[in-house]
CSV table of C-alpha atoms in Angstrom, one decimal:
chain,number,residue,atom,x,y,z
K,1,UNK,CA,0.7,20.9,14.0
K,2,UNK,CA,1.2,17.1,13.4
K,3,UNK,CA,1.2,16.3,9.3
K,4,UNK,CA,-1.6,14.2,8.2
K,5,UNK,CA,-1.2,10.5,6.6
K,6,UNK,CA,-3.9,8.9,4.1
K,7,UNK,CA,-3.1,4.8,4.2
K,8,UNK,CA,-5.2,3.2,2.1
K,9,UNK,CA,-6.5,-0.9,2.5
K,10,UNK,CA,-5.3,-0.5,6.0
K,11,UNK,CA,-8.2,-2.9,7.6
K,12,UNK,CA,-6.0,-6.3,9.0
K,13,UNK,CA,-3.8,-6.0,12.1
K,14,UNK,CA,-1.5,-8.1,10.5
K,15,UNK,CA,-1.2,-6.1,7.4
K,16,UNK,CA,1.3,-3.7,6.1
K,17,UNK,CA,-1.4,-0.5,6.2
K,18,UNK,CA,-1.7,-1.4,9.3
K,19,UNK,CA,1.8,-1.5,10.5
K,20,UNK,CA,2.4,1.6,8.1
K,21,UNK,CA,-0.2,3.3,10.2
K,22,UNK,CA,1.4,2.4,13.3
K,23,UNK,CA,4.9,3.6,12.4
K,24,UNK,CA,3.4,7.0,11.4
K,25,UNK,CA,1.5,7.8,13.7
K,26,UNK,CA,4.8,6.4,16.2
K,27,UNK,CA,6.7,9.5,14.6
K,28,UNK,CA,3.8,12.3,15.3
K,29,UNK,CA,1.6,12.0,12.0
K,30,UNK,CA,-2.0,12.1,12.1
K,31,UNK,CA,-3.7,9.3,10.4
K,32,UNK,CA,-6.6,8.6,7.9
K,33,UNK,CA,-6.9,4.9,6.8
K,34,UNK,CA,-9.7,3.2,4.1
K,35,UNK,CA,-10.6,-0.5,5.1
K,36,UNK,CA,-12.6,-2.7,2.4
K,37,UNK,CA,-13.5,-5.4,4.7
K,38,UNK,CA,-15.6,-7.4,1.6
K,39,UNK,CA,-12.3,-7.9,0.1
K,40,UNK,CA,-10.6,-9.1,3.0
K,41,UNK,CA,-13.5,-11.9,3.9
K,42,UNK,CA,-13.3,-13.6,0.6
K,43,UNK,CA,-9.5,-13.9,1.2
K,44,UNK,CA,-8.0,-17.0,3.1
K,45,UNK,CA,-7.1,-15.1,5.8
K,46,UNK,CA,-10.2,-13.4,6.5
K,47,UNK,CA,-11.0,-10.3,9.1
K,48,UNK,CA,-12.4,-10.0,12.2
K,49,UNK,CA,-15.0,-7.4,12.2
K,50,UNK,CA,-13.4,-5.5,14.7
K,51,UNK,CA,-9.9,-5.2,13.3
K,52,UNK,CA,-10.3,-1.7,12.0
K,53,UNK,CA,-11.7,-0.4,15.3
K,54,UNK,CA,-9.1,-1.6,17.3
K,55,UNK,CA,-6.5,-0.3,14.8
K,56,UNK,CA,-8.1,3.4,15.3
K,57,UNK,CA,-7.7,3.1,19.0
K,58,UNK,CA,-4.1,1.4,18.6
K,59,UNK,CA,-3.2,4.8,16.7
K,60,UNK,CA,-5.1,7.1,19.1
K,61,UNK,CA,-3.4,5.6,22.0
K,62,UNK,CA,0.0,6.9,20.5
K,63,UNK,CA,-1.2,10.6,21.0
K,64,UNK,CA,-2.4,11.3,17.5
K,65,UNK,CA,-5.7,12.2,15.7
K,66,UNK,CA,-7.2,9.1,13.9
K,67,UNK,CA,-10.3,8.9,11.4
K,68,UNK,CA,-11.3,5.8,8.7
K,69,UNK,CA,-14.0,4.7,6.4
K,70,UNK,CA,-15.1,1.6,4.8
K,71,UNK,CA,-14.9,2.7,1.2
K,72,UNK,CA,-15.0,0.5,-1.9
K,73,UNK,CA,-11.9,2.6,-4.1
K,74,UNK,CA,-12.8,0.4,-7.0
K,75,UNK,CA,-15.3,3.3,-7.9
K,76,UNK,CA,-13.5,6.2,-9.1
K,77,UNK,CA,-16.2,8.6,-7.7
K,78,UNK,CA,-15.2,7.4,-4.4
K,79,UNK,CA,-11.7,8.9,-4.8
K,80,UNK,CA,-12.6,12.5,-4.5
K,81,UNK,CA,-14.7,12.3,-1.8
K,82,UNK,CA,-12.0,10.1,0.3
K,83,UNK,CA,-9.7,13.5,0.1
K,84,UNK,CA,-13.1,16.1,1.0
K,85,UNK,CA,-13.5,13.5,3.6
K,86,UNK,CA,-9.8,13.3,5.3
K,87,UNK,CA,-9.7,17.4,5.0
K,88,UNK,CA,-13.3,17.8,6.6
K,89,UNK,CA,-12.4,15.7,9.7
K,90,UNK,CA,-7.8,16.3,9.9
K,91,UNK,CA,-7.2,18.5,7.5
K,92,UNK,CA,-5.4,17.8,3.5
K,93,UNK,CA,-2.9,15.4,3.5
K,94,UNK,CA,0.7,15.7,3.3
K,95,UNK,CA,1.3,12.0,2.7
K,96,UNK,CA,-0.4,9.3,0.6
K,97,UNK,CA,0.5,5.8,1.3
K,98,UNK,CA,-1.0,3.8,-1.8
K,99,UNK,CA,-1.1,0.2,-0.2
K,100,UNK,CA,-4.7,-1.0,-1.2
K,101,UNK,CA,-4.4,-4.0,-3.4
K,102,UNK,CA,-5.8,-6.5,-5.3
K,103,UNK,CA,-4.9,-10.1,-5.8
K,104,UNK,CA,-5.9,-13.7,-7.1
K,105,UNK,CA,-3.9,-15.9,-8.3
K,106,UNK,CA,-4.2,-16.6,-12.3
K,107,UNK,CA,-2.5,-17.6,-15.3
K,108,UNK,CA,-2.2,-17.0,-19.4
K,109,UNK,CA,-4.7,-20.1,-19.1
K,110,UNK,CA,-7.2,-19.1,-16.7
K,111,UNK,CA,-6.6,-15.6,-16.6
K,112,UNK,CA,-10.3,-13.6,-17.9
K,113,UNK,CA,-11.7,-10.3,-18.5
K,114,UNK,CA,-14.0,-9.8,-15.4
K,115,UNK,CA,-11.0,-10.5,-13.1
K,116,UNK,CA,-8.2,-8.4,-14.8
K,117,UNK,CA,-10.7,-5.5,-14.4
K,118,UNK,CA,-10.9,-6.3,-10.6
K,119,UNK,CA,-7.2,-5.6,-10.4
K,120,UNK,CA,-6.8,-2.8,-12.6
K,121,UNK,CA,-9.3,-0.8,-10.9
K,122,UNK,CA,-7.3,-1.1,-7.6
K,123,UNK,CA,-3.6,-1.8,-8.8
K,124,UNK,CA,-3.9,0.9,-11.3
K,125,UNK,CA,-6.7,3.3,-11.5
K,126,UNK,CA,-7.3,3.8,-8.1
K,127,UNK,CA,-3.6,4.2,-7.5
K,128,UNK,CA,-2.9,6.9,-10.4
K,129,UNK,CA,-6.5,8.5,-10.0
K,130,UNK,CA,-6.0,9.3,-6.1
K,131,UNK,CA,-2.0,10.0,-6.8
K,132,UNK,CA,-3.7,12.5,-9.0
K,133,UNK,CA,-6.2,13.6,-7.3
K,134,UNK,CA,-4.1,14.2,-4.2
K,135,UNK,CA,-1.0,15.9,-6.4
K,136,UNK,CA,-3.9,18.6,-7.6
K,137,UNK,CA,-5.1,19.2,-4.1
K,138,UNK,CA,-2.0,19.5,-2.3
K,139,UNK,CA,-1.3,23.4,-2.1
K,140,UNK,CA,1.7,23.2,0.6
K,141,UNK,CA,4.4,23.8,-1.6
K,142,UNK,CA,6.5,21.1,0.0
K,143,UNK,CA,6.8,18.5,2.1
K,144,UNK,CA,4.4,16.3,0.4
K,145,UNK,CA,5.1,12.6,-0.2
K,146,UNK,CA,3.8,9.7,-2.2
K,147,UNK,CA,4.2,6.4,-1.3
K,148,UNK,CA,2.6,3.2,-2.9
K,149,UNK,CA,3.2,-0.8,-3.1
K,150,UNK,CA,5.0,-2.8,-5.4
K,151,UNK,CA,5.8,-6.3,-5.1
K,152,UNK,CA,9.1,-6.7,-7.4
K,153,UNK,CA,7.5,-6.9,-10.8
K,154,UNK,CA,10.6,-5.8,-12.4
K,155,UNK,CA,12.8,-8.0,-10.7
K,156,UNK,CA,11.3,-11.9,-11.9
K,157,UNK,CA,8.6,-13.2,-13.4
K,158,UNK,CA,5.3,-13.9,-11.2
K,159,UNK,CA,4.1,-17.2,-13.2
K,160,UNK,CA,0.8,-17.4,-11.2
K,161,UNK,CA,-0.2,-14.3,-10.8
K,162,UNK,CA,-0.3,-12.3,-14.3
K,163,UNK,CA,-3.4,-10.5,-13.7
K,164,UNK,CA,-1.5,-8.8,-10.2
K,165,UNK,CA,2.1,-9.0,-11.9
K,166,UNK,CA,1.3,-6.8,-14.8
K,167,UNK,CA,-1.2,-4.8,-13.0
K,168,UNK,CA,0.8,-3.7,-10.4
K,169,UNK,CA,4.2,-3.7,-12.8
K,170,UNK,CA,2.5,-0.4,-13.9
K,171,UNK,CA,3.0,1.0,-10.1
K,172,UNK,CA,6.9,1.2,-11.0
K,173,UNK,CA,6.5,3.3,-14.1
K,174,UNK,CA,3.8,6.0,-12.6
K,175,UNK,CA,6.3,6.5,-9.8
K,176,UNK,CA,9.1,7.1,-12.1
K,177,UNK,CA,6.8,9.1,-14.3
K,178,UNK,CA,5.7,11.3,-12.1
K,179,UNK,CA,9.0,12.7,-10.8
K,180,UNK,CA,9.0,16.3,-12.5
K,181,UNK,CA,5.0,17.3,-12.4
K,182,UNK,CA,4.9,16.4,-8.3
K,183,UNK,CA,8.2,17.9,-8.0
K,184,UNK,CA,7.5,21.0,-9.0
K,185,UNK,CA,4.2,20.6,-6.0
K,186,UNK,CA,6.4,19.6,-3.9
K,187,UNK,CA,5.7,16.5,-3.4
K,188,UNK,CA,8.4,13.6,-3.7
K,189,UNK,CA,7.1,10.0,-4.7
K,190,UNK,CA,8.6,6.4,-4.2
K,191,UNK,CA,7.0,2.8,-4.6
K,192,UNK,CA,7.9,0.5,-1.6
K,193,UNK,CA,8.7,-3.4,-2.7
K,194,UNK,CA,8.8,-5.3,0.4
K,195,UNK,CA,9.5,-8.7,-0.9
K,196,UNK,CA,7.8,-11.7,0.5
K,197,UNK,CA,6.3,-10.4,3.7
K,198,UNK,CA,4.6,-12.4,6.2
K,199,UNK,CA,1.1,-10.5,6.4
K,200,UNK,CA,-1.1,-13.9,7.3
K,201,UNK,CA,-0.9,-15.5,3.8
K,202,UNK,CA,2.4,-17.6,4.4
K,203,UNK,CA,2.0,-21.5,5.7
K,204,UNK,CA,3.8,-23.8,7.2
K,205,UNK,CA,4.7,-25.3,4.0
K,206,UNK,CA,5.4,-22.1,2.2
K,207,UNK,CA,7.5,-20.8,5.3
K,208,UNK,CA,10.0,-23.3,4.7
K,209,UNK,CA,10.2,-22.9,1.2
K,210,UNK,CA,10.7,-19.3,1.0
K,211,UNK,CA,13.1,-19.1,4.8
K,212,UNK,CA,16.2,-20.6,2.8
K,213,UNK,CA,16.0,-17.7,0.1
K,214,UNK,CA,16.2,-15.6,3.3
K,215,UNK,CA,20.2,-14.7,4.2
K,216,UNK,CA,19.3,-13.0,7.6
K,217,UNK,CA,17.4,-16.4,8.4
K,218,UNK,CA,13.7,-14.9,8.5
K,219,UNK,CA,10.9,-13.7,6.7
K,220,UNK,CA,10.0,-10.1,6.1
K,221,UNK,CA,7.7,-8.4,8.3
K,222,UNK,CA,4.8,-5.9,7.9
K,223,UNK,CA,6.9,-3.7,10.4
K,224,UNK,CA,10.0,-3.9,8.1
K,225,UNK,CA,7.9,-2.6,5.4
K,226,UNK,CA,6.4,0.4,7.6
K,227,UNK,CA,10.0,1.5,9.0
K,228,UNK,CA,10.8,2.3,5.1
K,229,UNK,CA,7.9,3.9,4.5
K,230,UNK,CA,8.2,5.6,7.5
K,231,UNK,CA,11.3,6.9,6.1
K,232,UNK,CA,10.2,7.9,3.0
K,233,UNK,CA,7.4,10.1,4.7
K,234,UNK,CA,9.6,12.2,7.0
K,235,UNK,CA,11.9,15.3,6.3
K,236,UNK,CA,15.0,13.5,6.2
K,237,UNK,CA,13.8,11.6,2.9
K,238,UNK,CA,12.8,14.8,1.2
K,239,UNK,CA,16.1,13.9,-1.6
K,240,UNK,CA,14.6,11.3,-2.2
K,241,UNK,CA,12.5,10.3,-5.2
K,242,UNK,CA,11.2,8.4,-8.5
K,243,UNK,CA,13.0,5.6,-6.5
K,244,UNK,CA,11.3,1.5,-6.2
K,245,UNK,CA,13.2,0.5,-3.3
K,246,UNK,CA,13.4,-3.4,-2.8
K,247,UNK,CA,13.5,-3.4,0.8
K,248,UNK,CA,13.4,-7.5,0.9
K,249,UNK,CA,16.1,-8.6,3.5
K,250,UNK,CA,18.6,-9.9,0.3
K,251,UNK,CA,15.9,-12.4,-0.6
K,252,UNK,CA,17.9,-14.9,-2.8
K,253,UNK,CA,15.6,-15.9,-6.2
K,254,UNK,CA,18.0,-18.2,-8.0
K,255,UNK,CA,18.3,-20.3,-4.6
């Protein structure tokens, strides 16, 4: 019986859920993925609305079951029901791939209430809540694997983006917290950065300034990303964990 992936913000073609979803389901794992297309449309790179249909039949085509829903995991009641929901239709998870984000650029002088909520309820209470949520439900006794985004918090300040920086800076220190209590379910957990990646939001102009600080001579890839996480998800990774690996082709800061 194929194990059974939950991907969350999985809803661009171009993105890393979706890449993640790709490379699991390339190595036999069934896969559940939540879109939030709203999200997604206010962005500048938009979505077409078809994107998440013709990522379900991308992952069906490889051989394995495939199931999503549109689901706003801002609301924490929302959480529960995503797991009675992936169980219902492929059964309980082994793996929980924590990649829905949110992000807007802000400051210390622009930064304000309404939208430091926005990105705590995805970067951090959706994340620990459905972490949780999954931890409690998962009665395998091993096997089971955690898996969520950072983006190198720890590593440099993130001048423009303090609202994301600190939100998702708290990523890194529920993976490391959690080591012993998921252990002992049998569930490893590791936070993926994957450095600048090129999921639709990099320019022309931006591309040159960030392919310099690149020593292999290109940008990071949403497939990069998913080989790692890949990784992390299978048997052979099962020594692994409490880890934030920087997986960000030797991007040079100081350059």
């Amino acid at each position: 019986m194929n194990r059974i992936a939950l991907v969350t913000g999985a809803s661009r073609l171009k993105g890393i859920g979706a890449a993640a979803c790709r490379a699991l389901a390339e190595s036999g794992n069934d896969i559940f993925f939540t879109y939030w297309t709203d999200y997604d449309q206010k962005m500048d790179w938009g979505i077409a609305v078809d994107e998440p249909a013709r990522l379900q039949a991308d992952i069906e085509s490889k051989g394995v079951r495939c199931e999503r829903i549109e689901l706003d995991l801002s609301q924490a009641s929302n959480l529960p029901r995503l797991l009675e929901q992936v169980e219902t239709t492929l059964g309980y998870p082994d793996i929980l791939v924590n990649n829905a984000c949110y992000s807007v650029n802000d400051t210390y002088d622009t930064i304000d209430e309404e939208n430091l909520d926005l990105h705590y309820a995805i970067n951090v209470k959706a994340v620990t809540l459905l972490t949780s949520y999954f931890a409690k439900g998962f009665k395998k006794g091993k096997g089971g694997r955690v898996i969520s985004m950072t983006s190198g918090q720890s590593l440099e300040p993130m001048r423009y983006e303090l609202s994301y920086a600190i939100t998702k800076g708290a990523v890194e220190h529920l993976t490391k917290t959690l080591v012993p209590d998921l252990a002992e379910k049998g569930i490893t957990i590791n936070a993926v950065n994957p450095g600048p990646n090129d999921t639709g939001w990099v320019d022309e102009h931006l591309e040159k300034v960030l392919l310099p600080k690149f020593p292999m001579g290109r940008l990071g890839t949403p497939e990069d990303a998913a080989q790692l996480i890949r990784f992390l998800a299978s048997e052979e990774a099962g020594w692994i964990t409490g880890q934030v690996i920087h997986s960000e082709g030797g991007f040079q800061r100081t350059t």
